[in-house]
Short mmCIF file of C-alpha atoms in Angstrom, two decimals:
data_model
loop_
_atom_site.label_atom_id
_atom_site.label_comp_id
_atom_site.label_asym_id
_atom_site.label_seq_id
_atom_site.Cartn_x
_atom_site.Cartn_y
_atom_site.Cartn_z
CA MET A 1 0.00 0.00 0.00
CA LYS A 2 2.83 2.34 0.85
CA LYS A 3 4.42 1.65 -2.52
CA ILE A 4 1.17 2.49 -4.32
CA LEU A 5 0.82 5.79 -2.42
CA LEU A 6 4.42 6.67 -3.17
CA LEU A 7 3.95 5.85 -6.84
CA ALA A 8 0.72 7.86 -6.98
CA ALA A 9 2.44 10.84 -5.34
CA LEU A 10 5.31 10.62 -7.80
CA LEU A 11 2.98 10.50 -10.77
CA LEU A 12 0.89 13.33 -9.37
CA PHE A 13 3.83 15.68 -8.88
CA SER A 14 6.05 14.52 -11.72
CA PRO A 15 4.32 16.60 -14.42
CA THR A 16 5.13 19.77 -12.49
CA VAL A 17 8.68 18.68 -11.82
CA PHE A 18 9.38 17.62 -15.39
CA SER A 19 7.47 20.40 -17.05
CA GLN A 20 9.60 23.15 -15.54
CA ASP A 21 11.43 25.21 -18.09
CA THR A 22 15.05 24.16 -17.99
CA GLU A 23 16.37 27.26 -19.71
CA PRO A 24 17.95 29.69 -17.30
CA GLU A 25 15.99 32.79 -16.56
CA GLU A 26 17.29 35.98 -18.06
CA VAL A 27 18.80 38.07 -15.35
CA ALA A 28 18.66 41.76 -15.97
CA GLU A 29 22.12 43.23 -15.84
CA PRO A 30 22.42 46.08 -13.40
CA GLU A 31 22.66 49.45 -15.02
CA THR A 32 26.19 50.70 -15.14
CA GLU A 33 26.37 53.64 -12.81
CA LEU A 34 28.42 56.43 -14.30
CA PRO A 35 30.90 57.91 -11.88
CA SER A 36 30.55 61.43 -10.64
CA THR A 37 33.45 63.86 -10.72
CA ALA A 38 34.70 65.50 -7.53
CA TYR A 39 36.91 68.56 -7.39
CA TYR A 40 38.53 69.69 -4.15
CA LEU A 41 40.03 73.15 -4.45
CA ILE A 42 42.24 74.90 -1.91
CA ARG A 43 44.45 77.92 -1.75
CA HIS A 44 48.08 77.25 -0.83
CA SER A 45 48.96 77.38 2.87
CA GLU A 46 50.71 80.25 4.65
CA LYS A 47 53.70 81.51 2.68
CA GLU A 48 56.87 83.25 3.78
CA LEU A 49 56.41 87.03 3.61
CA SER A 50 59.79 88.22 4.95
CA ASP A 51 61.19 89.05 1.49
CA PRO A 52 58.70 91.11 -0.55
CA THR A 53 60.87 90.72 -3.67
CA ASP A 54 60.59 86.92 -3.59
CA ASP A 55 58.03 85.89 -6.24
CA ASP A 56 58.24 82.23 -5.28
CA PRO A 57 58.32 81.96 -1.48
CA HIS A 58 58.22 78.72 0.44
CA LEU A 59 55.66 77.90 3.11
CA THR A 60 56.19 79.05 6.67
CA GLN A 61 56.26 76.55 9.52
CA GLN A 62 52.57 77.34 10.07
CA GLY A 63 51.92 76.69 6.37
CA LEU A 64 53.68 73.33 6.52
CA LEU A 65 51.59 72.40 9.55
CA ARG A 66 48.39 73.45 7.75
CA SER A 67 49.35 71.32 4.73
CA ALA A 68 49.93 68.32 6.99
CA LYS A 69 46.57 68.97 8.67
CA LEU A 70 44.82 69.14 5.29
CA SER A 71 46.31 65.79 4.34
CA TYR A 72 44.91 64.40 7.60
CA VAL A 73 41.46 65.98 7.05
CA LEU A 74 41.36 64.56 3.51
CA GLU A 75 42.92 61.18 4.32
CA ASN A 76 39.73 59.26 3.47
CA VAL A 77 39.43 60.89 0.06
CA LYS A 78 41.12 58.86 -2.68
CA PHE A 79 42.48 61.36 -5.18
CA ASP A 80 43.16 60.27 -8.74
CA ALA A 81 45.20 63.38 -9.51
CA VAL A 82 46.65 66.41 -7.75
CA TYR A 83 46.98 69.66 -9.69
CA SER A 84 49.13 72.57 -8.59
CA THR A 85 50.50 75.75 -10.04
CA ASN A 86 54.27 75.57 -10.44
CA TYR A 87 55.22 77.57 -7.34
CA ASN A 88 56.93 76.48 -4.13
CA ARG A 89 53.97 77.45 -1.94
CA THR A 90 51.42 75.46 -3.97
CA THR A 91 53.57 72.39 -4.52
CA GLU A 92 54.50 72.30 -0.83
CA THR A 93 50.79 72.46 0.04
CA ALA A 94 49.87 69.71 -2.42
CA GLN A 95 52.75 67.31 -1.76
CA PRO A 96 51.57 65.72 1.53
CA ILE A 97 48.16 64.91 0.03
CA ALA A 98 49.71 63.55 -3.16
CA GLU A 99 52.08 61.35 -1.15
CA LYS A 100 49.22 59.92 0.95
CA ASN A 101 47.49 58.98 -2.30
CA GLY A 102 50.54 57.39 -3.91
CA ILE A 103 50.74 60.14 -6.54
CA ASP A 104 54.40 60.55 -7.47
CA ALA A 105 54.13 63.61 -9.69
CA LEU A 106 51.94 66.66 -9.37
CA THR A 107 50.22 67.87 -12.52
CA PHE A 108 51.07 71.52 -13.10
CA TYR A 109 48.56 73.96 -14.54
CA ASP A 110 48.56 77.65 -15.37
CA PRO A 111 45.22 79.21 -14.41
CA ARG A 112 45.78 82.07 -16.87
CA SER A 113 45.89 79.77 -19.89
CA MET A 114 44.00 76.72 -18.69
CA ASP A 115 41.83 74.90 -21.24
CA MET A 116 38.85 74.33 -18.94
CA LYS A 117 36.92 72.23 -21.46
CA GLY A 118 39.91 69.91 -21.91
CA PHE A 119 40.52 69.83 -18.16
CA VAL A 120 36.90 68.85 -17.42
CA GLU A 121 37.02 66.12 -20.09
CA GLU A 122 40.35 64.80 -18.80
CA THR A 123 39.17 64.67 -15.19
CA ASN A 124 35.68 63.30 -15.88
CA GLY A 125 34.77 60.59 -13.37
CA LYS A 126 37.80 61.29 -11.19
CA THR A 127 38.45 62.82 -7.80
CA VAL A 128 40.89 65.69 -8.15
CA LEU A 129 42.66 68.11 -5.82
CA ILE A 130 43.51 71.54 -7.23
CA VAL A 131 45.86 73.80 -5.28
CA GLY A 132 45.86 77.43 -6.35
CA HIS A 133 45.92 80.99 -5.10
CA SER A 134 43.64 83.54 -3.44
CA ASN A 135 42.47 84.91 -6.78
CA THR A 136 42.54 81.79 -8.96
CA THR A 137 40.88 79.21 -6.71
CA PRO A 138 37.47 80.94 -6.45
CA PHE A 139 37.65 81.70 -10.18
CA LEU A 140 38.13 77.99 -10.95
CA VAL A 141 35.26 77.04 -8.64
CA ASN A 142 32.99 79.57 -10.37
CA THR A 143 34.01 78.22 -13.78
CA LEU A 144 33.33 74.62 -12.72
CA ILE A 145 29.87 75.42 -11.31
CA GLY A 146 28.96 77.83 -14.12
CA GLU A 147 28.09 80.82 -11.96
CA GLU A 148 29.79 83.75 -10.25
CA LYS A 149 29.27 82.65 -6.66
CA TYR A 150 32.63 82.98 -4.91
CA GLU A 151 34.83 86.07 -4.59
CA GLU A 152 38.60 86.25 -4.30
CA ILE A 153 39.93 85.03 -1.00
CA ASP A 154 41.38 87.65 1.33
CA GLU A 155 45.19 87.45 1.48
CA SER A 156 45.04 86.56 5.18
CA VAL A 157 42.69 83.57 4.68
CA TYR A 158 44.10 80.09 4.09
CA SER A 159 41.28 77.95 5.44
CA HIS A 160 38.85 77.62 2.51
CA LEU A 161 38.19 74.20 1.05
CA TYR A 162 35.80 74.17 -1.90
CA ILE A 163 34.20 70.92 -3.04
CA VAL A 164 32.47 70.71 -6.41
CA ASN A 165 30.64 67.53 -7.45
CA VAL A 166 29.52 66.98 -11.01
CA LEU A 167 26.96 64.19 -11.32
CA PRO A 168 26.68 62.07 -14.48
CA SER A 169 23.47 63.96 -15.26
CA GLY A 170 25.50 67.19 -15.38
CA GLU A 171 23.98 68.51 -12.16
CA LYS A 172 26.57 70.35 -10.06
CA THR A 173 26.78 70.89 -6.34
CA ASP A 174 29.27 73.00 -4.45
CA LEU A 175 30.27 73.41 -0.85
CA LEU A 176 32.65 75.73 1.00
CA LEU A 177 34.22 74.37 4.18
CA ILE A 178 36.42 76.31 6.59
CA ILE A 179 39.30 74.17 7.87
CA ASP A 180 41.05 75.93 10.76
#
C-alpha cells in the first residue's frame, strides 16, 4: 500500500517537476552607474612674507603644519590626480596629500591659460585636488559650477576648502568648508 501511495504521489507531482522550463531565466544586468566627478580646491597654505621681492616663497612653519593637517582631514578621500600651479607654496601644500594617495608627480597647470573644457574632459569621473591661489581658486570654482558665486579670498585667509561635485546627469553641487 505504501508503494502504491508513493507511486501515486510521484505521478501526481512529476508533471510539475518535469514540465519546468530548464532554460535559465534571463537576469537583468544592473545598469552601469556612471561615476561622478569631484573637485577639491584649496588655496596654498601660509607663505613666507619676509622678502617682498621673492616671487616664489616657500611655506612658513605654520603653512607646513596646515598642509599636513589638510592631508589628515582629507585622508579618506582617494584622489586620482593632484593639480598645482608651479610655485613652491602650492607644490609644498599639495605634496603631503599627493604622497598619501601614492601620486608621485603633481600635474602643473597655469590658471591664466587653462583649457577648462579639456581639463573637465580629462578629469571626468575622477576625484581631483587643485591647489591654487587667493584669486585663482574661487575663479576655478565659479568656472566649474557655471556661476559667479565665490569672490577672491582675502590674502590673510588660508582655510577655505571648496568641493564641487559633477553628477553624471551634469547637475553640479558645491560646498565651501572652513578648515582651521
